[in-house]
């Protein structure tokens, strides 16, 4: 077991030194997408050795922890979210020895490591599923999944009307061991991702054991994939249409956000609490409301839940203020911090979302206005980092990377792109490997090219091109994260106070600190709230007044 990190001393909202707050309450956590971060062995695919070699960069950036998307043994039908062996590393990423070395090296730098846990489904190549198929209908081994006979005279219709999130039916028909058409199995995602039956004790035991395996190896926590999906409504009822759908509400589905999931997380929390060092559970739970999200972070459940309502909010003063207030209010009764996020490996990067017209969702195929998008993205990031709670940064956003919206279809790998016949599922655009240097094979990603093509203009967005350049997005992130460490009021606490501000401007005050965000497309003049600390664009201050440029955020100490 690797040595664990001590919690740093922090200050309360009233500024008094107090019992150290748990590290995760205001942590900035950096998401690494292993296939696209750094390639250590030159095969064009990122790996654990590559990540380890870049830990000093993450330390210098100023993050507290690193979340790694899946690196487990997997046929890669969904980029590793189809796990064949939860206790093994896929050879393309390295070995268990590499994982151990990565965790140890991170800890030596005071960086924590959060691993991805995928409990809703496994790979169709997982031993349990292969055995279940081999044994045929009626086998007890099938009870670990959702196998059902089909409807219709010959069982030729799926057992219910559920659709896969990736498009098409959520059921696939199997062949019996003798080759005749057999039962169907449930997969909320791709057919290569059969859903576990979480009513089954063996499934519950197995995941408790998997948790211990990674905790024993030193993992500081788990990001829990599809945390809202494990429990399905009894009897797997049809969703139906018309009146029935209205009754369920647009976002309430019999396979998502069922109350039964919470008991699972309570049992996991008890396991984590046995370990030293405040290990954490982070919910990826897409729920209809922030109030439903708050249920995942009650004191005996998970620690954090991504705030996807914030991620999907348009660049609009009123909408932003509403979602910030709503999120803080929803979390307050459960005592959890809000967990802010703007980008991840499933959504169009925020630098591109904000350059497109509002309301288009998170799977965009248009570049939009690049300059506008970057300007707003930088402002949005500073606003996010000024809010109380924890924040996640997705690899490459610190470089201001846009989404690559014009990838040729033949290089795409996102399974949802293919299941949606090219009309959706543009997630490869945010998964293009990171440019580290101006020149060289794959801009320093590795010595052997890159599994997705990188745009030529990324040379000038590389880490090398931005390092030490005043005003670069990378230096902005570095300065913001350094300021967050120097000013304990940032990130801590649970509330913001809104100050009067001109239309289109958000002005929020925290202890000793004010954040002003101009969401309009024109400069705004306002009384300078204090001494300028940092800004996403040049701010002119004269005679006690400041001119905040269009789409910009400024931080002030008061
Ligand atoms: C959410 C993950 O973030 C996404 O990448 C994956 O495709 C689905 N869950 C299914 O595991």
Coordinates of C-alpha atoms and ligand atoms in Angstrom, one line a residue:
X1 CA 0.0 0.0 0.0
X2 CA 1.3 3.4 -0.8
X3 CA 1.7 6.1 1.8
X4 CA -1.3 8.4 2.2
X5 CA -1.4 12.1 2.1
X6 CA -2.0 14.3 5.1
X7 CA -4.9 16.7 4.9
X8 CA -3.6 20.3 4.6
X9 CA -4.7 22.9 7.2
X10 CA -7.3 25.3 5.8
X11 CA -9.3 28.3 7.0
X12 CA -13.0 28.6 7.7
X13 CA -15.2 31.1 5.9
X14 CA -14.7 33.3 8.9
X15 CA -11.0 33.2 8.4
X16 CA -10.1 31.4 11.6
X17 CA -7.7 28.5 11.5
X18 CA -9.8 25.4 12.2
X19 CA -9.8 21.7 12.0
X20 CA -8.6 21.0 8.5
X21 CA -11.4 20.7 6.0
X22 CA -11.3 17.5 4.0
X23 CA -9.1 18.0 1.0
X24 CA -11.9 17.2 -1.6
X25 CA -14.3 20.0 -0.5
X26 CA -12.5 22.7 -2.5
X27 CA -10.1 20.5 -4.6
X28 CA -9.4 21.3 -8.2
X29 CA -9.3 17.9 -9.9
X30 CA -7.8 17.4 -13.4
X31 CA -9.3 14.8 -15.7
X32 CA -6.8 12.8 -17.7
X33 CA -8.2 10.8 -20.6
X34 CA -5.4 8.2 -20.8
X35 CA -5.5 7.5 -24.5
X36 CA -5.0 11.2 -25.3
X37 CA -2.8 12.7 -22.7
X38 CA 0.8 11.4 -23.3
X39 CA 2.1 8.5 -25.1
X40 CA 5.1 6.9 -23.4
X41 CA 5.9 4.0 -25.8
X42 CA 5.3 5.7 -29.2
X43 CA 2.4 3.6 -30.3
X44 CA 0.2 6.6 -31.0
X45 CA -2.0 5.9 -28.0
X46 CA -1.5 7.5 -24.6
X47 CA -0.6 5.3 -21.6
X48 CA 0.2 5.2 -17.9
X49 CA 3.9 5.7 -18.4
X50 CA 3.1 8.9 -20.4
X51 CA 0.9 10.2 -17.7
X52 CA 3.5 9.5 -15.1
X53 CA 6.1 11.4 -17.1
X54 CA 3.8 14.5 -17.1
X55 CA 2.9 14.6 -13.4
X56 CA 5.3 17.4 -12.8
X57 CA 3.3 19.5 -15.4
X58 CA 0.1 18.8 -13.4
X59 CA 1.9 19.7 -10.2
X60 CA 3.1 23.0 -11.7
X61 CA -0.4 23.7 -13.1
X62 CA -1.5 23.6 -9.5
X63 CA -4.2 21.0 -9.3
X64 CA -4.9 18.9 -6.2
X65 CA -5.8 15.6 -7.8
X66 CA -6.1 13.7 -11.0
X67 CA -9.0 11.6 -12.2
X68 CA -8.1 9.0 -14.8
X69 CA -10.7 7.8 -17.2
X70 CA -10.7 3.9 -17.5
X71 CA -7.4 2.1 -18.2
X72 CA -8.7 -1.4 -17.4
X73 CA -8.5 -4.4 -19.7
X74 CA -11.1 -3.7 -22.3
X75 CA -11.9 -4.4 -26.0
X76 CA -12.3 -0.7 -26.2
X77 CA -15.8 -0.8 -27.7
X78 CA -16.5 2.4 -25.8
X79 CA -13.0 3.7 -25.2
X80 CA -12.5 1.6 -22.1
X81 CA -16.0 2.1 -20.5
X82 CA -16.5 -1.6 -21.5
X83 CA -14.4 -3.3 -18.9
X84 CA -13.4 -6.9 -19.3
X85 CA -11.3 -7.2 -16.1
X86 CA -11.6 -4.6 -13.4
X87 CA -8.4 -5.7 -11.7
X88 CA -6.1 -5.6 -14.8
X89 CA -4.7 -2.8 -16.9
X90 CA -5.2 -2.9 -20.7
X91 CA -1.9 -3.7 -22.3
X92 CA -2.2 -0.6 -24.5
X93 CA -2.0 1.5 -21.3
X94 CA 0.6 -0.6 -19.5
X95 CA 0.6 -2.9 -16.5
X96 CA -0.5 -3.0 -12.9
X97 CA 3.1 -2.2 -12.1
X98 CA 2.7 1.0 -14.1
X99 CA -0.5 1.8 -12.2
X100 CA 1.2 1.3 -8.9
X101 CA 4.2 3.4 -10.0
X102 CA 1.9 6.2 -11.2
X103 CA 0.0 6.3 -7.9
X104 CA 3.2 6.3 -5.9
X105 CA 4.8 9.1 -8.1
X106 CA 1.6 11.2 -7.8
X107 CA 1.6 10.8 -4.0
X108 CA 5.2 11.8 -3.9
X109 CA 4.2 15.1 -5.5
X110 CA 1.2 15.5 -3.2
X111 CA -1.2 14.8 -6.0
X112 CA -4.1 12.4 -5.4
X113 CA -5.3 9.9 -7.9
X114 CA -9.0 9.1 -8.5
X115 CA -9.8 6.1 -10.7
X116 CA -12.9 5.5 -12.8
X117 CA -15.2 2.8 -11.7
X118 CA -17.7 1.4 -14.2
X119 CA -20.4 -0.5 -12.3
X120 CA -23.5 -0.2 -14.4
X121 CA -22.2 -2.5 -17.1
X122 CA -19.1 -4.4 -18.2
X123 CA -17.8 -5.6 -21.5
X124 CA -19.4 -8.5 -23.4
X125 CA -16.0 -10.0 -23.1
X126 CA -16.1 -10.0 -19.3
X127 CA -15.8 -13.6 -18.0
X128 CA -19.2 -13.5 -16.3
X129 CA -21.0 -12.4 -19.4
X130 CA -19.2 -15.0 -21.6
X131 CA -20.1 -17.7 -19.1
X132 CA -23.7 -16.5 -19.0
X133 CA -24.0 -16.8 -22.8
X134 CA -22.4 -20.2 -22.8
X135 CA -24.6 -21.6 -20.2
X136 CA -27.8 -20.7 -22.0
X137 CA -31.3 -19.7 -20.8
X138 CA -32.3 -20.6 -17.2
X139 CA -28.7 -20.6 -16.0
X140 CA -28.1 -18.9 -12.7
X141 CA -25.1 -17.2 -14.2
X142 CA -27.5 -15.2 -16.4
X143 CA -29.0 -13.7 -13.3
X144 CA -26.1 -11.3 -12.9
X145 CA -27.3 -9.5 -16.0
X146 CA -30.7 -8.7 -17.3
X147 CA -31.6 -11.5 -19.6
X148 CA -35.2 -11.8 -20.7
X149 CA -37.2 -13.7 -23.3
X150 CA -38.4 -11.5 -26.2
X151 CA -42.0 -10.5 -26.9
X152 CA -43.9 -11.7 -30.0
X153 CA -44.8 -15.2 -31.1
X154 CA -41.2 -16.2 -31.5
X155 CA -39.6 -13.9 -29.0
X156 CA -38.5 -11.7 -31.9
X157 CA -39.3 -8.4 -30.2
X158 CA -37.3 -6.8 -27.4
X159 CA -38.6 -7.3 -23.9
X160 CA -39.5 -3.7 -23.5
X161 CA -39.3 -0.3 -25.3
X162 CA -36.1 1.1 -23.7
X163 CA -33.7 2.8 -26.1
X164 CA -29.9 2.7 -25.7
X165 CA -28.3 6.1 -24.8
X166 CA -26.2 5.5 -27.9
X167 CA -29.2 5.0 -30.1
X168 CA -31.2 1.9 -31.2
X169 CA -32.9 -0.6 -28.8
X170 CA -31.4 -1.1 -25.4
X171 CA -31.7 -4.9 -26.0
X172 CA -29.7 -7.3 -28.1
X173 CA -30.9 -10.8 -28.9
X174 CA -28.5 -13.7 -28.2
X175 CA -28.1 -17.0 -29.9
X176 CA -28.6 -20.1 -27.8
X177 CA -25.6 -22.5 -27.4
X178 CA -27.2 -24.6 -30.2
X179 CA -27.4 -21.6 -32.5
X180 CA -31.1 -21.0 -32.4
X181 CA -32.3 -17.4 -31.5
X182 CA -32.4 -17.0 -27.8
X183 CA -33.0 -14.5 -25.0
X184 CA -32.3 -10.8 -25.1
X185 CA -30.0 -8.9 -22.7
X186 CA -30.2 -5.3 -21.6
X187 CA -27.5 -2.7 -22.4
X188 CA -28.3 0.9 -21.7
X189 CA -25.2 1.8 -23.8
X190 CA -23.6 -0.2 -26.7
X191 CA -24.4 -3.9 -27.2
X192 CA -20.8 -4.6 -26.1
X193 CA -21.8 -3.2 -22.6
X194 CA -24.2 -5.5 -20.9
X195 CA -25.9 -4.0 -17.8
X196 CA -25.2 -5.8 -14.5
X197 CA -28.2 -6.8 -12.4
X198 CA -27.6 -4.9 -9.2
X199 CA -30.2 -6.9 -7.3
X200 CA -27.8 -9.9 -7.4
X201 CA -25.6 -10.3 -4.3
X202 CA -22.7 -11.6 -6.4
X203 CA -22.6 -8.3 -8.3
X204 CA -22.7 -6.3 -5.1
X205 CA -19.9 -8.4 -3.5
X206 CA -17.8 -8.2 -6.6
X207 CA -17.8 -4.4 -6.7
X208 CA -17.1 -4.2 -3.0
X209 CA -14.0 -6.3 -3.6
X210 CA -13.0 -4.2 -6.6
X211 CA -13.2 -1.1 -4.5
X212 CA -10.9 -2.7 -2.0
X213 CA -8.5 -3.7 -4.7
X214 CA -7.9 -0.2 -5.8
X215 CA -8.1 1.3 -2.4
X216 CA -5.4 -1.1 -1.3
X217 CA -3.3 0.0 -4.3
X218 CA -3.5 3.5 -3.0
X219 CA -6.3 5.1 -5.1
X220 CA -7.7 8.2 -3.4
X221 CA -11.2 7.6 -4.7
X222 CA -13.5 6.7 -7.5
X223 CA -15.4 8.6 -10.2
X224 CA -18.5 6.4 -10.5
X225 CA -19.7 6.0 -14.1
X226 CA -23.4 6.2 -14.7
X227 CA -24.0 6.3 -10.9
X228 CA -27.7 7.0 -11.6
X229 CA -28.2 3.9 -13.6
X230 CA -27.4 0.8 -11.5
X231 CA -30.9 0.1 -10.2
X232 CA -33.8 -0.4 -12.7
X233 CA -37.5 0.0 -11.8
X234 CA -39.0 -3.3 -10.7
X235 CA -40.3 -5.3 -13.6
X236 CA -38.4 -3.2 -16.2
X237 CA -41.6 -1.4 -17.2
X238 CA -42.1 0.1 -20.7
X239 CA -41.5 3.9 -20.9
X240 CA -44.5 4.1 -23.2
X241 CA -45.5 7.3 -24.9
X242 CA -48.0 10.1 -24.7
X243 CA -49.7 10.4 -21.3
X244 CA -47.5 7.8 -19.6
X245 CA -44.4 9.7 -20.7
X246 CA -45.8 12.9 -19.4
X247 CA -46.4 11.3 -16.1
X248 CA -42.8 10.1 -15.9
X249 CA -41.5 13.5 -16.8
X250 CA -39.1 14.1 -19.7
X251 CA -36.0 13.1 -17.8
X252 CA -37.3 10.5 -15.4
X253 CA -36.8 7.1 -16.8
X254 CA -37.3 3.7 -15.3
X255 CA -33.6 3.0 -15.6
X256 CA -32.2 6.2 -14.2
X257 CA -32.1 7.8 -10.8
X258 CA -34.1 5.2 -9.0
X259 CA -34.0 5.5 -5.2
X260 CA -32.5 2.1 -4.8
X261 CA -29.1 3.3 -6.0
X262 CA -28.5 5.2 -2.7
X263 CA -28.3 2.0 -0.6
X264 CA -25.4 0.8 -2.8
X265 CA -23.4 4.1 -2.2
X266 CA -24.0 3.9 1.5
X267 CA -22.4 0.5 1.6
X268 CA -19.5 1.7 -0.5
X269 CA -19.0 4.7 1.7
X270 CA -18.6 2.4 4.7
X271 CA -15.8 0.7 2.9
X272 CA -14.0 4.0 2.0
X273 CA -14.3 5.2 5.5
X274 CA -12.3 2.2 6.7
X275 CA -9.3 3.6 4.8
X276 CA -7.1 6.4 6.0
X277 CA -6.8 9.7 4.0
X278 CA -10.3 10.7 3.1
X279 CA -10.8 8.6 0.0
X280 CA -13.7 9.9 -2.2
X281 CA -16.6 8.8 -4.3
X282 CA -17.7 11.1 -7.1
X283 CA -21.0 10.6 -8.9
X284 CA -21.4 10.9 -12.6
X285 CA -25.2 11.1 -12.2
X286 CA -27.3 12.9 -14.8
X287 CA -30.4 13.7 -12.8
X288 CA -33.3 15.9 -13.7
X289 CA -32.7 18.5 -11.0
X290 CA -29.9 19.7 -8.8
X291 CA -32.0 18.6 -5.8
X292 CA -31.9 15.0 -7.1
X293 CA -28.2 15.3 -7.6
X294 CA -27.9 16.4 -3.9
X295 CA -29.3 13.1 -2.8
X296 CA -26.1 11.4 -4.0
X297 CA -23.9 13.4 -1.7
X298 CA -25.8 13.0 1.6
X299 CA -23.3 12.6 4.5
X300 CA -23.3 8.8 4.4
X301 CA -23.1 8.5 0.6
X302 CA -20.8 10.0 -2.0
X303 CA -18.6 13.0 -1.5
X304 CA -19.1 14.8 -4.8
X305 CA -21.5 14.8 -7.7
X306 CA -20.7 16.6 -11.0
X307 CA -23.0 19.6 -11.5
X308 CA -24.1 18.9 -15.0
X309 CA -26.8 21.5 -14.8
X310 CA -24.0 24.1 -14.6
X311 CA -22.2 22.5 -17.5
X312 CA -25.2 22.8 -19.7
X313 CA -26.0 26.4 -18.8
X314 CA -25.7 29.0 -21.5
X315 CA -23.5 32.0 -21.4
X316 CA -26.2 34.2 -19.9
X317 CA -26.1 36.3 -16.7
X318 CA -29.5 35.3 -15.5
X319 CA -29.2 31.6 -16.3
X320 CA -25.8 31.4 -14.7
X321 CA -26.9 33.2 -11.5
X322 CA -30.0 31.0 -11.3
X323 CA -28.0 27.8 -11.6
X324 CA -25.3 28.9 -9.2
X325 CA -27.9 29.9 -6.6
X326 CA -30.0 26.8 -7.2
X327 CA -26.9 24.5 -6.9
X328 CA -25.6 26.0 -3.7
X329 CA -29.1 25.9 -2.2
X330 CA -29.6 22.3 -3.2
X331 CA -26.4 21.2 -1.6
X332 CA -26.7 23.2 1.6
X333 CA -29.2 20.9 3.4
X334 CA -26.9 17.9 2.8
X335 CA -23.8 19.8 3.7
X336 CA -21.9 18.8 0.5
X337 CA -19.8 21.1 -1.6
X338 CA -20.9 21.8 -5.2
X339 CA -18.7 20.2 -7.8
X340 CA -18.4 22.5 -10.8
X341 CA -17.4 21.3 -14.2
X342 CA -17.4 22.8 -17.7
X343 CA -15.9 20.2 -19.9
X344 CA -15.2 16.4 -20.0
X345 CA -14.6 13.6 -22.4
X346 CA -18.3 13.3 -23.3
X347 CA -19.2 16.9 -24.3
X348 CA -18.1 19.4 -26.8
X349 CA -15.3 21.5 -25.2
X350 CA -16.6 24.6 -23.6
X351 CA -14.4 26.8 -25.8
X352 CA -16.4 25.6 -28.7
X353 CA -19.8 25.4 -27.0
X354 CA -19.6 29.0 -26.1
X355 CA -18.7 30.0 -29.6
X356 CA -21.9 28.5 -30.9
X357 CA -25.5 29.8 -30.5
X358 CA -27.0 28.9 -27.2
X359 CA -29.3 25.9 -26.7
X360 CA -27.6 23.5 -29.1
X361 CA -26.7 20.9 -26.5
X362 CA -23.3 19.2 -25.9
X363 CA -22.7 17.3 -29.1
X364 CA -21.7 20.0 -31.7
X365 CA -20.3 19.6 -35.1
X366 CA -19.8 23.3 -35.8
X367 CA -16.8 25.3 -34.8
X368 CA -18.8 28.5 -34.3
X369 CA -16.9 31.7 -33.6
X370 CA -13.5 30.5 -32.2
X371 CA -12.4 33.8 -30.8
X372 CA -15.7 34.4 -29.0
X373 CA -15.8 30.8 -27.7
X374 CA -12.3 31.1 -26.2
X375 CA -13.0 34.5 -24.7
X376 CA -16.1 33.2 -23.0
X377 CA -14.4 29.9 -22.0
X378 CA -11.6 31.8 -20.2
X379 CA -14.2 34.0 -18.4
X380 CA -16.4 31.0 -17.6
X381 CA -13.4 29.2 -16.0
X382 CA -12.5 32.1 -13.8
X383 CA -16.1 32.3 -12.7
X384 CA -16.2 28.6 -12.0
X385 CA -12.9 28.8 -10.0
X386 CA -14.4 31.6 -7.9
X387 CA -17.3 29.6 -6.7
X388 CA -17.4 27.7 -3.4
X389 CA -16.7 24.0 -3.8
X390 CA -14.6 21.7 -5.9
X391 CA -14.0 22.1 -9.6
X392 CA -12.9 19.7 -12.4
X393 CA -10.7 20.7 -15.3
X394 CA -10.6 18.5 -18.4
X395 CA -7.2 18.0 -20.0
X396 CA -6.5 20.5 -22.7
X397 CA -9.0 23.1 -21.5
X398 CA -6.1 24.9 -19.8
X399 CA -4.7 25.3 -23.3
X400 CA -8.0 26.7 -24.5
X401 CA -8.3 23.8 -27.0
X402 CA -11.4 23.9 -29.1
X403 CA -13.3 20.8 -30.0
X404 CA -12.1 19.3 -33.3
X405 CA -15.4 19.4 -35.1
X406 CA -14.2 18.4 -38.6
X407 CA -12.7 14.9 -37.9
X408 CA -13.1 12.7 -40.9
X409 CA -15.8 10.1 -40.2
X410 CA -13.4 7.3 -40.9
X411 CA -11.2 8.1 -37.9
X412 CA -14.0 8.4 -35.5
X413 CA -14.3 5.8 -32.8
X414 CA -17.2 7.0 -30.6
X415 CA -19.8 4.1 -30.7
X416 CA -22.6 6.5 -30.4
X417 CA -21.6 8.2 -33.6
X418 CA -22.1 4.9 -35.4
X419 CA -25.3 3.9 -33.6
X420 CA -26.8 7.3 -34.3
X421 CA -25.8 7.0 -38.0
X422 CA -23.5 10.0 -37.9
X423 CA -26.2 12.4 -36.5
X424 CA -24.9 12.4 -32.9
X425 CA -22.0 11.1 -30.8
X426 CA -19.3 13.6 -31.8
X427 CA -17.3 12.9 -28.6
X428 CA -14.1 12.1 -30.5
X429 CA -13.8 15.9 -31.0
X430 CA -12.9 16.5 -27.4
X431 CA -10.7 13.4 -27.2
X432 CA -7.9 14.5 -29.6
X433 CA -4.5 14.1 -28.1
X434 CA -2.9 17.0 -26.3
X435 CA -0.2 19.1 -28.0
X436 CA 2.8 19.5 -25.8
X437 CA 5.3 21.0 -28.2
X438 CA 5.3 23.2 -31.3
X439 CA 7.0 20.6 -33.4
X440 CA 7.7 16.9 -33.5
X441 CA 5.5 13.9 -34.1
X442 CA 2.0 14.6 -32.8
X443 CA 3.2 17.8 -31.1
X444 CA 5.0 16.0 -28.4
X445 CA 2.2 13.7 -27.5
X446 CA 4.4 10.8 -28.4
X447 CA 7.0 9.7 -30.9
X448 CA 4.6 7.6 -33.0
X449 CA 1.8 9.8 -34.2
X450 CA -1.6 10.1 -32.6
X451 CA -4.7 7.9 -32.7
X452 CA -6.8 10.9 -33.8
X453 CA -5.4 13.6 -36.1
X454 CA -4.4 16.9 -34.4
X455 CA -5.1 20.2 -36.3
X456 CA -2.0 21.9 -37.5
X457 CA -2.9 25.1 -35.6
X458 CA -2.6 23.2 -32.3
X459 CA 1.2 23.8 -32.5
X460 CA 0.6 27.3 -31.3
X461 CA -1.8 26.0 -28.6
X462 CA 0.8 23.6 -27.2
X463 CA 2.1 23.7 -23.7
X464 CA 5.5 24.8 -25.1
X465 CA 4.0 27.7 -27.1
X466 CA 2.0 29.0 -24.1
X467 CA 4.4 28.5 -21.3
X468 CA 5.7 31.8 -19.9
X469 CA 3.6 33.8 -22.3
X470 CA 1.7 36.5 -20.4
X471 CA -2.0 36.3 -21.1
X472 CA -1.9 32.7 -22.6
X473 CA -4.7 30.5 -21.4
X474 CA -2.2 28.1 -19.8
X475 CA -0.7 31.0 -17.7
X476 CA -4.2 32.1 -16.8
X477 CA -5.1 28.7 -15.4
X478 CA -1.7 28.6 -13.6
X479 CA -2.3 32.0 -12.1
X480 CA -5.9 31.2 -11.1
X481 CA -5.0 28.0 -9.4
X482 CA -2.1 29.7 -7.6
X483 CA -4.5 32.4 -6.4
X484 CA -6.9 29.8 -5.2
X485 CA -4.2 28.4 -3.0
X486 CA -3.2 31.8 -1.7
X487 CA -6.7 33.0 -1.0
X488 CA -8.4 30.3 1.1
X489 CA -11.7 32.1 0.8
X490 CA -11.8 31.0 -2.9
X491 CA -13.3 27.6 -3.1
X492 CA -14.1 27.4 0.6
X493 CA -17.5 27.9 2.2
X494 CA -21.0 27.4 0.8
X495 CA -22.3 30.7 -0.2
X496 CA -21.8 33.7 -2.4
X497 CA -23.2 37.2 -1.9
X498 CA -24.4 38.9 -5.1
X499 CA -23.5 42.6 -5.5
X500 CA -25.4 45.1 -7.5
X501 CA -24.0 45.2 -11.0
X502 CA -24.9 46.5 -14.5
X503 CA -27.2 44.4 -16.7
X504 CA -25.4 41.3 -18.0
X505 CA -22.7 41.5 -15.3
X506 CA -22.4 39.0 -12.5
X507 CA -20.7 40.3 -9.4
X508 CA -20.3 38.0 -6.5
X509 CA -18.5 38.5 -3.3
X510 CA -16.7 36.0 -1.1
X511 CA -14.6 36.6 1.9
X512 CA -12.0 39.2 1.0
X513 CA -12.7 38.7 -2.7
X514 CA -15.0 39.8 -5.5
X515 CA -15.5 38.2 -8.9
X516 CA -17.1 40.2 -11.7
X517 CA -18.1 38.6 -15.0
X518 CA -19.3 40.5 -18.0
X519 CA -21.5 38.1 -20.1
X520 CA -22.3 40.8 -22.6
X521 CA -20.6 41.4 -26.0
X522 CA -19.6 45.0 -25.1
X523 CA -17.2 46.5 -22.5
X524 CA -18.9 47.5 -19.2
X525 CA -17.7 50.3 -16.9
X526 CA -18.2 49.7 -13.2
X527 CA -16.8 50.9 -9.9
X528 CA -13.6 48.9 -9.2
X529 CA -14.5 46.6 -6.4
X530 CA -11.0 46.4 -5.0
X531 CA -7.4 45.6 -6.2
X532 CA -7.3 43.7 -9.5
X533 CA -6.0 40.2 -8.8
X534 CA -6.5 38.4 -12.1
X535 CA -8.6 38.8 -15.2
X536 CA -9.4 36.7 -18.3
X537 CA -8.8 39.8 -20.5
X538 CA -7.1 43.1 -20.0
X539 CA -9.0 45.3 -17.6
X540 CA -8.4 49.0 -17.4
X541 CA -8.7 50.6 -14.0
X542 CA -8.7 54.4 -13.6
X543 CA -9.9 56.7 -10.9
X544 CA -11.7 54.0 -9.0
X545 CA -13.5 52.7 -12.1
X546 CA -12.8 49.6 -14.2
X547 CA -13.7 48.8 -17.7
X548 CA -14.5 45.1 -18.0
X549 CA -14.1 43.9 -21.6
X550 CA -16.8 41.9 -23.4
X551 CA -17.1 38.3 -22.1
X552 CA -14.5 38.7 -19.4
X553 CA -14.1 37.8 -15.7
X554 CA -12.0 39.7 -13.2
X555 CA -11.0 38.8 -9.7
X556 CA -10.5 41.5 -7.1
X557 CA -9.2 41.4 -3.6
X558 CA -11.0 43.7 -1.2
Ligands
LIG1 C1 -20.3 7.9 -19.1 C2 -18.9 8.0 -19.6 O1 -18.4 9.2 -19.3 C3 -19.0 7.8 -21.1 O2 -17.8 8.1 -21.8 C4 -19.4 6.4 -21.4 O3 -19.6 6.2 -22.8 C5 -20.7 6.1 -20.7 N1 -20.8 6.6 -19.3 C6 -21.0 4.6 -20.6 O4 -20.0 4.0 -19.7

